[in-house]
mmCIF file of C-alpha atoms and ligand atoms in Angstrom:
data_model
loop_
_atom_site.group_PDB
_atom_site.id
_atom_site.type_symbol
_atom_site.label_atom_id
_atom_site.label_comp_id
_atom_site.label_asym_id
_atom_site.label_seq_id
_atom_site.Cartn_x
_atom_site.Cartn_y
_atom_site.Cartn_z
ATOM 1 C CA MET A 52 -41.483 39.090 3.995
ATOM 2 C CA ARG A 53 -42.506 39.405 7.632
ATOM 3 C CA THR A 54 -45.684 37.545 8.550
ATOM 4 C CA LEU A 55 -48.287 37.828 11.307
ATOM 5 C CA ASP A 56 -46.065 35.817 13.639
ATOM 6 C CA ASP A 57 -43.481 38.601 13.536
ATOM 7 C CA LEU A 58 -45.913 41.228 14.851
ATOM 8 C CA ASP A 59 -46.902 41.773 18.456
ATOM 9 C CA VAL A 60 -50.483 42.912 17.957
ATOM 10 C CA LYS A 61 -52.109 42.566 21.366
ATOM 11 C CA GLY A 62 -53.948 45.745 22.334
ATOM 12 C CA ARG A 63 -52.736 47.536 19.225
ATOM 13 C CA ARG A 64 -54.617 49.043 16.301
ATOM 14 C CA VAL A 65 -53.804 47.052 13.163
ATOM 15 C CA LEU A 66 -54.803 48.333 9.721
ATOM 16 C CA VAL A 67 -55.507 45.388 7.407
ATOM 17 C CA ARG A 68 -55.660 46.021 3.654
ATOM 18 C CA ALA A 69 -57.994 43.331 2.325
ATOM 19 C CA ASP A 70 -59.444 42.778 -1.156
ATOM 20 C CA LEU A 71 -63.207 42.733 -0.585
ATOM 21 C CA ASN A 72 -64.031 43.737 -4.162
ATOM 22 C CA VAL A 73 -66.969 41.367 -4.654
ATOM 23 C CA PRO A 74 -69.635 41.363 -7.352
ATOM 24 C CA LEU A 75 -72.887 42.987 -6.201
ATOM 25 C CA ASP A 76 -76.392 42.892 -7.582
ATOM 26 C CA GLY A 77 -77.809 46.008 -5.935
ATOM 27 C CA GLU A 78 -76.903 45.331 -2.304
ATOM 28 C CA THR A 79 -76.756 41.565 -2.712
ATOM 29 C CA ILE A 80 -73.311 39.972 -2.828
ATOM 30 C CA THR A 81 -73.401 37.436 -5.660
ATOM 31 C CA ASP A 82 -70.038 35.809 -4.879
ATOM 32 C CA ASP A 83 -68.443 36.213 -1.440
ATOM 33 C CA GLY A 84 -65.233 34.320 -2.267
ATOM 34 C CA ARG A 85 -62.943 37.261 -1.564
ATOM 35 C CA ILE A 86 -64.628 37.989 1.776
ATOM 36 C CA ARG A 87 -64.240 34.346 2.840
ATOM 37 C CA ALA A 88 -60.592 34.385 1.782
ATOM 38 C CA SER A 89 -59.992 37.446 3.972
ATOM 39 C CA VAL A 90 -61.487 35.936 7.129
ATOM 40 C CA PRO A 91 -58.538 33.849 8.439
ATOM 41 C CA THR A 92 -56.140 36.804 8.764
ATOM 42 C CA ILE A 93 -58.748 39.063 10.363
ATOM 43 C CA LYS A 94 -59.759 36.276 12.718
ATOM 44 C CA ALA A 95 -56.151 35.540 13.668
ATOM 45 C CA LEU A 96 -55.514 39.203 14.497
ATOM 46 C CA ALA A 97 -58.713 39.580 16.516
ATOM 47 C CA GLY A 98 -57.928 36.305 18.292
ATOM 48 C CA ARG A 99 -54.557 37.730 19.339
ATOM 49 C CA GLY A 100 -56.256 40.755 20.874
ATOM 50 C CA ALA A 101 -55.654 43.313 18.137
ATOM 51 C CA LYS A 102 -58.051 46.145 17.408
ATOM 52 C CA VAL A 103 -58.592 45.294 13.749
ATOM 53 C CA VAL A 104 -59.258 48.105 11.263
ATOM 54 C CA VAL A 105 -60.036 46.631 7.848
ATOM 55 C CA CYS A 106 -59.800 48.780 4.715
ATOM 56 C CA ALA A 107 -60.699 47.800 1.143
ATOM 57 C CA HIS A 108 -62.049 49.057 -2.173
ATOM 58 C CA LEU A 109 -65.165 48.195 -4.146
ATOM 59 C CA GLY A 110 -65.465 48.900 -7.860
ATOM 60 C CA ARG A 111 -63.988 52.022 -9.368
ATOM 61 C CA PRO A 112 -65.808 55.090 -7.949
ATOM 62 C CA LYS A 113 -62.870 57.296 -9.040
ATOM 63 C CA GLY A 114 -62.362 59.399 -5.939
ATOM 64 C CA GLN A 115 -66.027 60.272 -5.460
ATOM 65 C CA VAL A 116 -68.468 59.190 -2.779
ATOM 66 C CA ASN A 117 -71.029 56.992 -4.531
ATOM 67 C CA PRO A 118 -73.540 54.956 -2.485
ATOM 68 C CA LYS A 119 -73.635 52.333 -5.253
ATOM 69 C CA TYR A 120 -70.118 51.330 -4.238
ATOM 70 C CA SER A 121 -70.585 51.391 -0.468
ATOM 71 C CA LEU A 122 -68.896 48.594 1.481
ATOM 72 C CA ARG A 123 -71.795 48.479 3.956
ATOM 73 C CA PRO A 124 -73.224 45.176 2.602
ATOM 74 C CA VAL A 125 -69.718 43.727 2.778
ATOM 75 C CA ALA A 126 -69.392 44.707 6.456
ATOM 76 C CA ALA A 127 -72.557 42.757 7.216
ATOM 77 C CA ARG A 128 -71.355 39.649 5.361
ATOM 78 C CA LEU A 129 -67.910 39.866 6.945
ATOM 79 C CA GLY A 130 -69.560 39.978 10.368
ATOM 80 C CA GLU A 131 -71.577 36.840 9.595
ATOM 81 C CA LEU A 132 -68.498 34.964 8.429
ATOM 82 C CA LEU A 133 -66.407 36.086 11.409
ATOM 83 C CA GLY A 134 -69.198 35.353 13.849
ATOM 84 C CA GLN A 135 -68.748 38.746 15.466
ATOM 85 C CA ASP A 136 -69.950 42.291 14.866
ATOM 86 C CA VAL A 137 -68.061 44.429 12.389
ATOM 87 C CA ALA A 138 -68.366 48.144 13.120
ATOM 88 C CA PHE A 139 -68.790 50.138 9.920
ATOM 89 C CA ALA A 140 -67.311 53.603 9.420
ATOM 90 C CA THR A 141 -69.299 55.701 6.948
ATOM 91 C CA ASP A 142 -66.171 57.472 5.733
ATOM 92 C CA VAL A 143 -62.553 56.471 5.130
ATOM 93 C CA VAL A 144 -60.427 58.804 7.237
ATOM 94 C CA GLY A 145 -63.009 61.296 8.542
ATOM 95 C CA ASP A 146 -64.946 61.742 11.801
ATOM 96 C CA SER A 147 -66.768 58.434 11.495
ATOM 97 C CA ALA A 148 -63.549 56.480 10.841
ATOM 98 C CA ARG A 149 -61.734 58.096 13.763
ATOM 99 C CA ALA A 150 -64.650 57.575 16.173
ATOM 100 C CA THR A 151 -65.185 53.973 15.041
ATOM 101 C CA VAL A 152 -61.515 53.107 15.498
ATOM 102 C CA GLU A 153 -61.394 54.929 18.844
ATOM 103 C CA ALA A 154 -64.287 52.828 20.150
ATOM 104 C CA LEU A 155 -62.686 49.459 19.291
ATOM 105 C CA GLN A 156 -61.856 47.122 22.180
ATOM 106 C CA ASP A 157 -59.166 44.441 21.946
ATOM 107 C CA GLY A 158 -60.377 41.666 19.631
ATOM 108 C CA GLN A 159 -62.972 43.838 17.889
ATOM 109 C CA VAL A 160 -63.170 44.525 14.153
ATOM 110 C CA ALA A 161 -64.142 47.595 12.102
ATOM 111 C CA LEU A 162 -64.414 48.160 8.356
ATOM 112 C CA LEU A 163 -63.804 51.567 6.789
ATOM 113 C CA GLU A 164 -65.885 52.838 3.869
ATOM 114 C CA ASN A 165 -64.595 52.299 0.305
ATOM 115 C CA LEU A 166 -60.995 53.554 0.016
ATOM 116 C CA ARG A 167 -61.648 54.723 -3.544
ATOM 117 C CA PHE A 168 -64.146 57.339 -2.316
ATOM 118 C CA GLU A 169 -60.929 59.260 -1.520
ATOM 119 C CA PRO A 170 -59.093 60.702 -4.554
ATOM 120 C CA GLY A 171 -55.736 60.185 -2.807
ATOM 121 C CA GLU A 172 -56.087 56.400 -2.815
ATOM 122 C CA ASP A 173 -55.449 55.796 -6.506
ATOM 123 C CA SER A 174 -53.883 59.143 -7.432
ATOM 124 C CA LYS A 175 -50.952 59.027 -9.861
ATOM 125 C CA ASP A 176 -49.480 61.994 -7.988
ATOM 126 C CA ASP A 177 -47.076 60.690 -5.346
ATOM 127 C CA ALA A 178 -47.667 63.673 -3.051
ATOM 128 C CA ALA A 179 -51.468 63.360 -3.148
ATOM 129 C CA ARG A 180 -51.233 59.631 -2.530
ATOM 130 C CA GLY A 181 -48.689 60.129 0.208
ATOM 131 C CA ALA A 182 -50.851 62.689 2.002
ATOM 132 C CA PHE A 183 -53.826 60.321 2.011
ATOM 133 C CA ALA A 184 -51.567 57.454 3.131
ATOM 134 C CA GLU A 185 -50.507 59.546 6.149
ATOM 135 C CA GLN A 186 -54.144 60.039 7.147
ATOM 136 C CA LEU A 187 -54.915 56.350 6.758
ATOM 137 C CA ALA A 188 -51.777 55.287 8.622
ATOM 138 C CA GLY A 189 -52.753 57.717 11.392
ATOM 139 C CA LEU A 190 -55.660 55.435 12.278
ATOM 140 C CA ALA A 191 -53.393 52.568 13.315
ATOM 141 C CA GLU A 192 -50.046 51.496 14.774
ATOM 142 C CA LEU A 193 -49.333 48.482 12.545
ATOM 143 C CA TYR A 194 -50.159 47.464 8.974
ATOM 144 C CA VAL A 195 -50.980 44.052 7.529
ATOM 145 C CA GLY A 196 -51.139 43.684 3.747
ATOM 146 C CA ASP A 197 -53.540 40.904 2.811
ATOM 147 C CA GLY A 198 -55.387 42.182 -0.274
ATOM 148 C CA PHE A 199 -53.696 39.949 -2.818
ATOM 149 C CA GLY A 200 -56.121 40.924 -5.604
ATOM 150 C CA ALA A 201 -54.922 44.538 -5.384
ATOM 151 C CA VAL A 202 -51.138 44.097 -4.953
ATOM 152 C CA HIS A 203 -50.556 45.054 -8.590
ATOM 153 C CA ARG A 204 -51.975 48.525 -7.873
ATOM 154 C CA LYS A 205 -49.655 51.308 -6.763
ATOM 155 C CA HIS A 206 -52.307 52.734 -4.454
ATOM 156 C CA ALA A 207 -51.954 54.486 -1.106
ATOM 157 C CA SER A 208 -53.397 51.651 0.991
ATOM 158 C CA VAL A 209 -51.350 49.046 -0.890
ATOM 159 C CA TYR A 210 -48.041 50.737 -1.550
ATOM 160 C CA ASP A 211 -47.590 53.877 0.569
ATOM 161 C CA VAL A 212 -48.985 52.935 3.986
ATOM 162 C CA PRO A 213 -46.528 50.036 4.510
ATOM 163 C CA LYS A 214 -43.749 52.560 3.991
ATOM 164 C CA ILE A 215 -45.084 54.471 7.011
ATOM 165 C CA LEU A 216 -46.143 51.768 9.484
ATOM 166 C CA PRO A 217 -44.359 48.621 10.738
ATOM 167 C CA HIS A 218 -45.857 45.936 8.539
ATOM 168 C CA ALA A 219 -46.304 42.268 7.728
ATOM 169 C CA ALA A 220 -47.979 40.129 5.076
ATOM 170 C CA GLY A 221 -51.212 38.385 6.031
ATOM 171 C CA GLY A 222 -51.867 34.695 5.497
ATOM 172 C CA LEU A 223 -53.713 35.138 2.215
ATOM 173 C CA ILE A 224 -50.843 36.968 0.544
ATOM 174 C CA VAL A 225 -48.362 34.411 1.867
ATOM 175 C CA ALA A 226 -50.472 31.541 0.476
ATOM 176 C CA GLU A 227 -51.069 33.182 -2.915
ATOM 177 C CA VAL A 228 -47.399 34.005 -3.418
ATOM 178 C CA GLU A 229 -46.347 30.484 -2.476
ATOM 179 C CA VAL A 230 -48.612 29.048 -5.182
ATOM 180 C CA LEU A 231 -47.487 31.493 -7.867
ATOM 181 C CA ARG A 232 -43.873 30.814 -7.001
ATOM 182 C CA LYS A 233 -44.515 27.124 -7.648
ATOM 183 C CA LEU A 234 -45.754 28.031 -11.123
ATOM 184 C CA THR A 235 -42.797 30.235 -11.967
ATOM 185 C CA GLU A 236 -39.949 28.258 -10.403
ATOM 186 C CA GLN A 237 -39.557 24.828 -11.951
ATOM 187 C CA PRO A 238 -43.181 23.796 -12.475
ATOM 188 C CA GLU A 239 -43.674 20.066 -12.899
ATOM 189 C CA ARG A 240 -44.134 19.266 -16.583
ATOM 190 C CA PRO A 241 -46.098 19.178 -18.766
ATOM 191 C CA TYR A 242 -47.051 22.708 -17.718
ATOM 192 C CA VAL A 243 -50.259 23.761 -19.471
ATOM 193 C CA VAL A 244 -51.876 27.189 -19.333
ATOM 194 C CA VAL A 245 -55.452 27.867 -20.418
ATOM 195 C CA LEU A 246 -56.301 31.477 -21.199
ATOM 196 C CA GLY A 247 -59.670 32.936 -22.060
ATOM 197 C CA GLY A 248 -61.598 36.130 -21.533
ATOM 198 C CA ALA A 249 -62.601 38.841 -23.922
ATOM 199 C CA LYS A 250 -59.486 40.761 -24.807
ATOM 200 C CA VAL A 251 -56.107 39.586 -25.975
ATOM 201 C CA SER A 252 -54.791 43.102 -25.285
ATOM 202 C CA ASP A 253 -55.175 42.440 -21.530
ATOM 203 C CA LYS A 254 -52.975 39.367 -21.799
ATOM 204 C CA LEU A 255 -50.116 40.418 -24.092
ATOM 205 C CA GLY A 256 -47.498 40.590 -21.356
ATOM 206 C CA VAL A 257 -48.441 37.315 -19.805
ATOM 207 C CA ILE A 258 -48.599 35.464 -23.135
ATOM 208 C CA ALA A 259 -45.148 36.759 -24.110
ATOM 209 C CA ASN A 260 -43.749 35.525 -20.809
ATOM 210 C CA LEU A 261 -45.614 32.207 -20.782
ATOM 211 C CA LEU A 262 -44.294 31.323 -24.246
ATOM 212 C CA THR A 263 -40.871 31.015 -22.613
ATOM 213 C CA LYS A 264 -42.176 28.800 -19.790
ATOM 214 C CA VAL A 265 -45.046 26.509 -20.771
ATOM 215 C CA ASP A 266 -45.312 23.325 -22.794
ATOM 216 C CA ARG A 267 -48.825 24.074 -24.053
ATOM 217 C CA LEU A 268 -50.975 27.170 -24.267
ATOM 218 C CA LEU A 269 -54.711 26.646 -24.818
ATOM 219 C CA ILE A 270 -56.625 29.704 -25.959
ATOM 220 C CA GLY A 271 -60.392 30.104 -25.748
ATOM 221 C CA GLY A 272 -62.898 32.863 -25.000
ATOM 222 C CA GLY A 273 -63.291 36.078 -26.939
ATOM 223 C CA MET A 274 -59.547 36.457 -27.433
ATOM 224 C CA ALA A 275 -59.369 33.246 -29.497
ATOM 225 C CA TYR A 276 -61.017 34.963 -32.466
ATOM 226 C CA THR A 277 -58.115 37.359 -32.903
ATOM 227 C CA PHE A 278 -55.834 34.286 -33.052
ATOM 228 C CA LEU A 279 -58.092 32.558 -35.592
ATOM 229 C CA LYS A 280 -58.161 35.714 -37.708
ATOM 230 C CA ALA A 281 -54.372 35.990 -37.456
ATOM 231 C CA GLN A 282 -54.206 32.496 -38.948
ATOM 232 C CA GLY A 283 -56.240 33.785 -41.884
ATOM 233 C CA HIS A 284 -59.726 32.560 -40.952
ATOM 234 C CA GLU A 285 -62.895 34.611 -41.115
ATOM 235 C CA VAL A 286 -64.506 35.113 -37.711
ATOM 236 C CA GLY A 287 -67.800 36.743 -38.735
ATOM 237 C CA ARG A 288 -69.052 39.157 -36.082
ATOM 238 C CA SER A 289 -67.061 37.553 -33.277
ATOM 239 C CA LEU A 290 -64.964 39.697 -30.940
ATOM 240 C CA LEU A 291 -61.891 40.794 -32.835
ATOM 241 C CA GLN A 292 -59.041 43.135 -31.979
ATOM 242 C CA GLU A 293 -57.759 44.152 -35.411
ATOM 243 C CA ASP A 294 -55.004 46.258 -33.871
ATOM 244 C CA GLN A 295 -53.563 43.169 -32.152
ATOM 245 C CA LEU A 296 -53.260 40.992 -35.256
ATOM 246 C CA ASP A 297 -49.550 41.669 -35.810
ATOM 247 C CA GLN A 298 -48.785 41.027 -32.177
ATOM 248 C CA VAL A 299 -50.730 37.757 -32.282
ATOM 249 C CA ARG A 300 -48.987 36.638 -35.510
ATOM 250 C CA GLY A 301 -45.763 37.208 -33.604
ATOM 251 C CA PHE A 302 -46.982 34.916 -30.810
ATOM 252 C CA LEU A 303 -47.942 32.215 -33.315
ATOM 253 C CA SER A 304 -44.497 32.189 -34.876
ATOM 254 C CA GLU A 305 -42.694 32.409 -31.555
ATOM 255 C CA ALA A 306 -44.671 29.439 -30.247
ATOM 256 C CA ALA A 307 -43.696 27.454 -33.343
ATOM 257 C CA GLU A 308 -40.017 28.378 -32.954
ATOM 258 C CA ARG A 309 -39.934 27.459 -29.292
ATOM 259 C CA GLY A 310 -41.873 24.225 -29.730
ATOM 260 C CA VAL A 311 -44.730 25.442 -27.537
ATOM 261 C CA GLU A 312 -47.993 23.808 -28.542
ATOM 262 C CA LEU A 313 -50.470 26.663 -29.058
ATOM 263 C CA VAL A 314 -53.945 25.142 -29.182
ATOM 264 C CA LEU A 315 -56.889 27.099 -30.615
ATOM 265 C CA PRO A 316 -60.586 26.213 -30.862
ATOM 266 C CA VAL A 317 -61.515 23.877 -33.721
ATOM 267 C CA ASP A 318 -65.242 24.555 -33.416
ATOM 268 C CA VAL A 319 -67.405 27.226 -31.799
ATOM 269 C CA LEU A 320 -71.002 27.989 -30.909
ATOM 270 C CA ALA A 321 -71.900 30.639 -33.456
ATOM 271 C CA ALA A 322 -74.864 32.807 -32.416
ATOM 272 C CA THR A 323 -77.057 35.286 -34.265
ATOM 273 C CA GLU A 324 -76.601 37.896 -31.525
ATOM 274 C CA PHE A 325 -75.100 38.494 -28.088
ATOM 275 C CA ALA A 326 -78.028 37.297 -25.973
ATOM 276 C CA ALA A 327 -78.861 34.517 -23.517
ATOM 277 C CA ASP A 328 -81.488 33.061 -25.859
ATOM 278 C CA ALA A 329 -79.671 33.723 -29.141
ATOM 279 C CA GLU A 330 -80.168 31.180 -31.882
ATOM 280 C CA HIS A 331 -76.897 29.303 -32.403
ATOM 281 C CA GLU A 332 -75.198 26.328 -34.004
ATOM 282 C CA VAL A 333 -71.899 24.491 -33.853
ATOM 283 C CA VAL A 334 -69.598 25.468 -36.716
ATOM 284 C CA GLU A 335 -65.963 24.762 -37.589
ATOM 285 C CA ALA A 336 -63.696 27.481 -36.204
ATOM 286 C CA THR A 337 -62.392 27.961 -39.740
ATOM 287 C CA ALA A 338 -65.883 28.551 -41.165
ATOM 288 C CA ILE A 339 -67.711 31.016 -38.934
ATOM 289 C CA PRO A 340 -70.544 32.545 -41.035
ATOM 290 C CA ALA A 341 -70.202 36.271 -41.708
ATOM 291 C CA ASP A 342 -73.413 37.167 -39.824
ATOM 292 C CA ARG A 343 -72.650 35.113 -36.687
ATOM 293 C CA GLU A 344 -70.521 35.568 -33.583
ATOM 294 C CA GLY A 345 -68.768 32.880 -31.591
ATOM 295 C CA LEU A 346 -69.962 32.865 -27.969
ATOM 296 C CA ASP A 347 -68.401 29.634 -26.704
ATOM 297 C CA ILE A 348 -65.999 26.880 -27.695
ATOM 298 C CA GLY A 349 -67.708 23.921 -29.358
ATOM 299 C CA PRO A 350 -67.915 20.242 -28.329
ATOM 300 C CA LYS A 351 -64.869 19.084 -30.330
ATOM 301 C CA THR A 352 -62.782 21.851 -28.763
ATOM 302 C CA ARG A 353 -63.955 20.866 -25.279
ATOM 303 C CA GLU A 354 -62.717 17.329 -25.942
ATOM 304 C CA LEU A 355 -59.489 18.587 -27.468
ATOM 305 C CA PHE A 356 -58.756 20.873 -24.510
ATOM 306 C CA ALA A 357 -59.585 18.096 -22.032
ATOM 307 C CA ALA A 358 -57.162 15.788 -23.879
ATOM 308 C CA LYS A 359 -54.438 18.461 -23.787
ATOM 309 C CA LEU A 360 -54.992 18.797 -20.034
ATOM 310 C CA ALA A 361 -55.190 15.084 -19.227
ATOM 311 C CA ASP A 362 -51.451 14.424 -18.814
ATOM 312 C CA ALA A 363 -50.557 17.845 -17.379
ATOM 313 C CA LYS A 364 -48.665 18.020 -14.098
ATOM 314 C CA THR A 365 -49.152 21.770 -13.624
ATOM 315 C CA VAL A 366 -52.087 23.854 -14.884
ATOM 316 C CA PHE A 367 -52.895 27.542 -14.641
ATOM 317 C CA TRP A 368 -56.255 28.727 -15.925
ATOM 318 C CA ASN A 369 -57.462 32.307 -16.307
ATOM 319 C CA GLY A 370 -60.492 33.534 -18.197
ATOM 320 C CA PRO A 371 -63.777 31.956 -19.255
ATOM 321 C CA MET A 372 -64.041 30.037 -22.551
ATOM 322 C CA GLY A 373 -67.298 31.707 -23.529
ATOM 323 C CA VAL A 374 -70.096 33.908 -22.259
ATOM 324 C CA PHE A 375 -70.612 31.710 -19.195
ATOM 325 C CA GLU A 376 -73.126 34.154 -17.689
ATOM 326 C CA PHE A 377 -75.552 32.831 -20.344
ATOM 327 C CA ASP A 378 -76.446 29.189 -19.661
ATOM 328 C CA ALA A 379 -76.373 28.232 -23.333
ATOM 329 C CA PHE A 380 -72.773 29.441 -23.631
ATOM 330 C CA SER A 381 -71.351 28.197 -20.325
ATOM 331 C CA GLY A 382 -70.532 24.662 -21.495
ATOM 332 C CA GLY A 383 -66.979 25.406 -22.632
ATOM 333 C CA THR A 384 -66.016 27.029 -19.345
ATOM 334 C CA ARG A 385 -67.631 24.167 -17.449
ATOM 335 C CA ALA A 386 -65.746 21.609 -19.559
ATOM 336 C CA VAL A 387 -62.379 23.214 -18.829
ATOM 337 C CA ALA A 388 -63.196 23.424 -15.125
ATOM 338 C CA GLU A 389 -64.200 19.753 -15.133
ATOM 339 C CA ALA A 390 -61.000 18.766 -16.931
ATOM 340 C CA LEU A 391 -59.006 20.518 -14.206
ATOM 341 C CA ILE A 392 -61.020 18.808 -11.490
ATOM 342 C CA ALA A 393 -60.447 15.410 -13.123
ATOM 343 C CA SER A 394 -56.715 15.981 -13.440
ATOM 344 C CA ASP A 395 -54.068 14.962 -10.906
ATOM 345 C CA ALA A 396 -52.067 18.055 -11.756
ATOM 346 C CA PHE A 397 -51.323 20.976 -9.483
ATOM 347 C CA THR A 398 -54.212 23.149 -10.699
ATOM 348 C CA VAL A 399 -54.514 26.881 -10.158
ATOM 349 C CA VAL A 400 -57.488 29.013 -11.135
ATOM 350 C CA GLY A 401 -56.494 32.635 -11.575
ATOM 351 C CA GLY A 402 -58.943 34.974 -10.015
ATOM 352 C CA GLY A 403 -61.791 37.220 -10.950
ATOM 353 C CA ASP A 404 -64.202 35.861 -13.537
ATOM 354 C CA SER A 405 -62.811 32.330 -13.638
ATOM 355 C CA ALA A 406 -63.129 31.895 -9.871
ATOM 356 C CA ALA A 407 -66.638 33.367 -9.914
ATOM 357 C CA ALA A 408 -67.455 31.089 -12.871
ATOM 358 C CA VAL A 409 -66.294 28.001 -10.981
ATOM 359 C CA ARG A 410 -68.482 28.862 -8.005
ATOM 360 C CA GLY A 411 -71.349 30.190 -10.122
ATOM 361 C CA LEU A 412 -71.500 26.919 -12.084
ATOM 362 C CA GLY A 413 -71.765 25.041 -8.797
ATOM 363 C CA LEU A 414 -68.432 23.261 -9.203
ATOM 364 C CA PRO A 415 -66.596 22.104 -6.067
ATOM 365 C CA GLU A 416 -63.862 24.542 -5.051
ATOM 366 C CA ASP A 417 -61.848 21.746 -3.465
ATOM 367 C CA GLY A 418 -61.493 20.118 -6.889
ATOM 368 C CA PHE A 419 -58.706 22.612 -7.580
ATOM 369 C CA SER A 420 -55.353 22.903 -5.842
ATOM 370 C CA HIS A 421 -55.794 26.656 -5.505
ATOM 371 C CA ILE A 422 -58.330 29.284 -6.536
ATOM 372 C CA SER A 423 -56.613 32.651 -6.529
ATOM 373 C CA THR A 424 -58.396 35.787 -5.345
ATOM 374 C CA GLY A 425 -56.370 37.853 -7.804
ATOM 375 C CA GLY A 426 -57.036 38.013 -11.541
ATOM 376 C CA GLY A 427 -54.898 40.923 -12.689
ATOM 377 C CA ALA A 428 -52.504 40.399 -9.792
ATOM 378 C CA SER A 429 -51.785 36.750 -10.618
ATOM 379 C CA LEU A 430 -51.372 37.524 -14.329
ATOM 380 C CA GLU A 431 -48.897 40.317 -13.581
ATOM 381 C CA TYR A 432 -47.013 38.016 -11.218
ATOM 382 C CA LEU A 433 -46.743 35.364 -13.967
ATOM 383 C CA GLU A 434 -45.657 38.080 -16.367
ATOM 384 C CA GLY A 435 -42.644 38.584 -14.098
ATOM 385 C CA LYS A 436 -43.558 42.140 -13.129
ATOM 386 C CA THR A 437 -42.719 43.687 -9.765
ATOM 387 C CA LEU A 438 -45.980 44.071 -7.868
ATOM 388 C CA PRO A 439 -46.022 47.327 -5.842
ATOM 389 C CA GLY A 440 -47.924 45.817 -2.918
ATOM 390 C CA LEU A 441 -45.516 42.892 -2.582
ATOM 391 C CA ALA A 442 -42.453 45.067 -3.020
ATOM 392 C CA ALA A 443 -43.663 47.376 -0.240
ATOM 393 C CA LEU A 444 -44.182 44.417 2.119
ATOM 394 C CA GLU A 445 -40.724 43.054 1.362
ATOM 395 C CA GLU A 446 -38.963 46.279 2.376
HETATM 396 C C1 3PG B 550 -59.832 43.062 -8.894
HETATM 397 O O1 3PG B 550 -61.052 43.012 -8.875
HETATM 398 O O2 3PG B 550 -59.133 42.532 -9.785
HETATM 399 C C2 3PG B 550 -59.107 43.716 -7.751
HETATM 400 O O3 3PG B 550 -59.965 43.904 -6.672
HETATM 401 C C3 3PG B 550 -58.487 45.010 -8.229
HETATM 402 O O4 3PG B 550 -59.496 45.873 -8.693
HETATM 403 P P1 3PG B 550 -59.177 46.930 -9.836
HETATM 404 O O5 3PG B 550 -58.884 46.146 -11.086
HETATM 405 O O6 3PG B 550 -60.373 47.815 -9.946
HETATM 406 O O7 3PG B 550 -57.936 47.696 -9.388
HETATM 407 MG MG1 MG B 551 -57.853 17.837 -9.289
#
């Protein structure tokens, strides 16, 4: 993969694909981690005298202009973090984009409006995507791919534009790939993976692959209930994916055959309803009352998971252990985060919710070896899939 050092950017228009998909509450950015992670590459390019044209998506507006998903608040925050103005184009490839790019001086930065306001960006039709990619590429002379969180998407700005323009990978992508490579190529053992989050169906590919690689797999969060049910336990009104039970039984037997320790919750916080102030109690994971739902792992499980992490040399963690957005059910996620912080292992937090949880719970980011900006992207990498955005940069 070519990197920034291989591009001569001075005085040239450089299109940077960043992942600035941050959580918003109205127009307030509630976690700016992805913007901060995008700053070094943009700064490096501006510092070398490029005219920097940043493009990114926010949410899933499905090809329609929708003010709710405007990147305008992100432009303001990016400007603060860069310490320089960021010009904002109110469209993606229209009059505003062209005029904004035209007005850039060497070392200046612009951000285009949400790429997904254009139907061509995420179209499944190669021709439609290609036509939009041509328009986007027309704004610049060079392309830098740095939106790690979106490299698993075969989208115009990720996959097609680097086929048109001379390109390189930005520093964030280089750093993320280096970390994931460490996890996939001879990780130091014991190698322990902690998975959580709501749905086991989102993680089937990665679990199948990890069972051939890890020493221990710890499962918490909503997906744990489908595992408990597959073992024959009642899970009350907890999240359950009935249609995944066979698949999960397969994982349980494969883990046993391969000697992978698959560790499930032994107790849970069982609540009367899905609410921040729901009445709840600690119950054995094998005895969840019929009218209750598990919203977090219990205290014995927190200790068990911490013990299973204590001697690890490599850890990957993706997905919260419970409904961490509710204070009462954030303890399991906090406990896992703290176990990672306490460990001497090479610890990687995989993107999205887990990274936001770490920051949201006020835990120190530097307690981890790496916090990835990509949730889906890092999982697909660990699954061994070819990621369109990386493949395009490698060509
Ligand atoms: C993410 O939030 O995981 C990335 O920004 C990709 O977004 P997407 O899942 O909507 O494609
Ligand atoms: Mg540590």
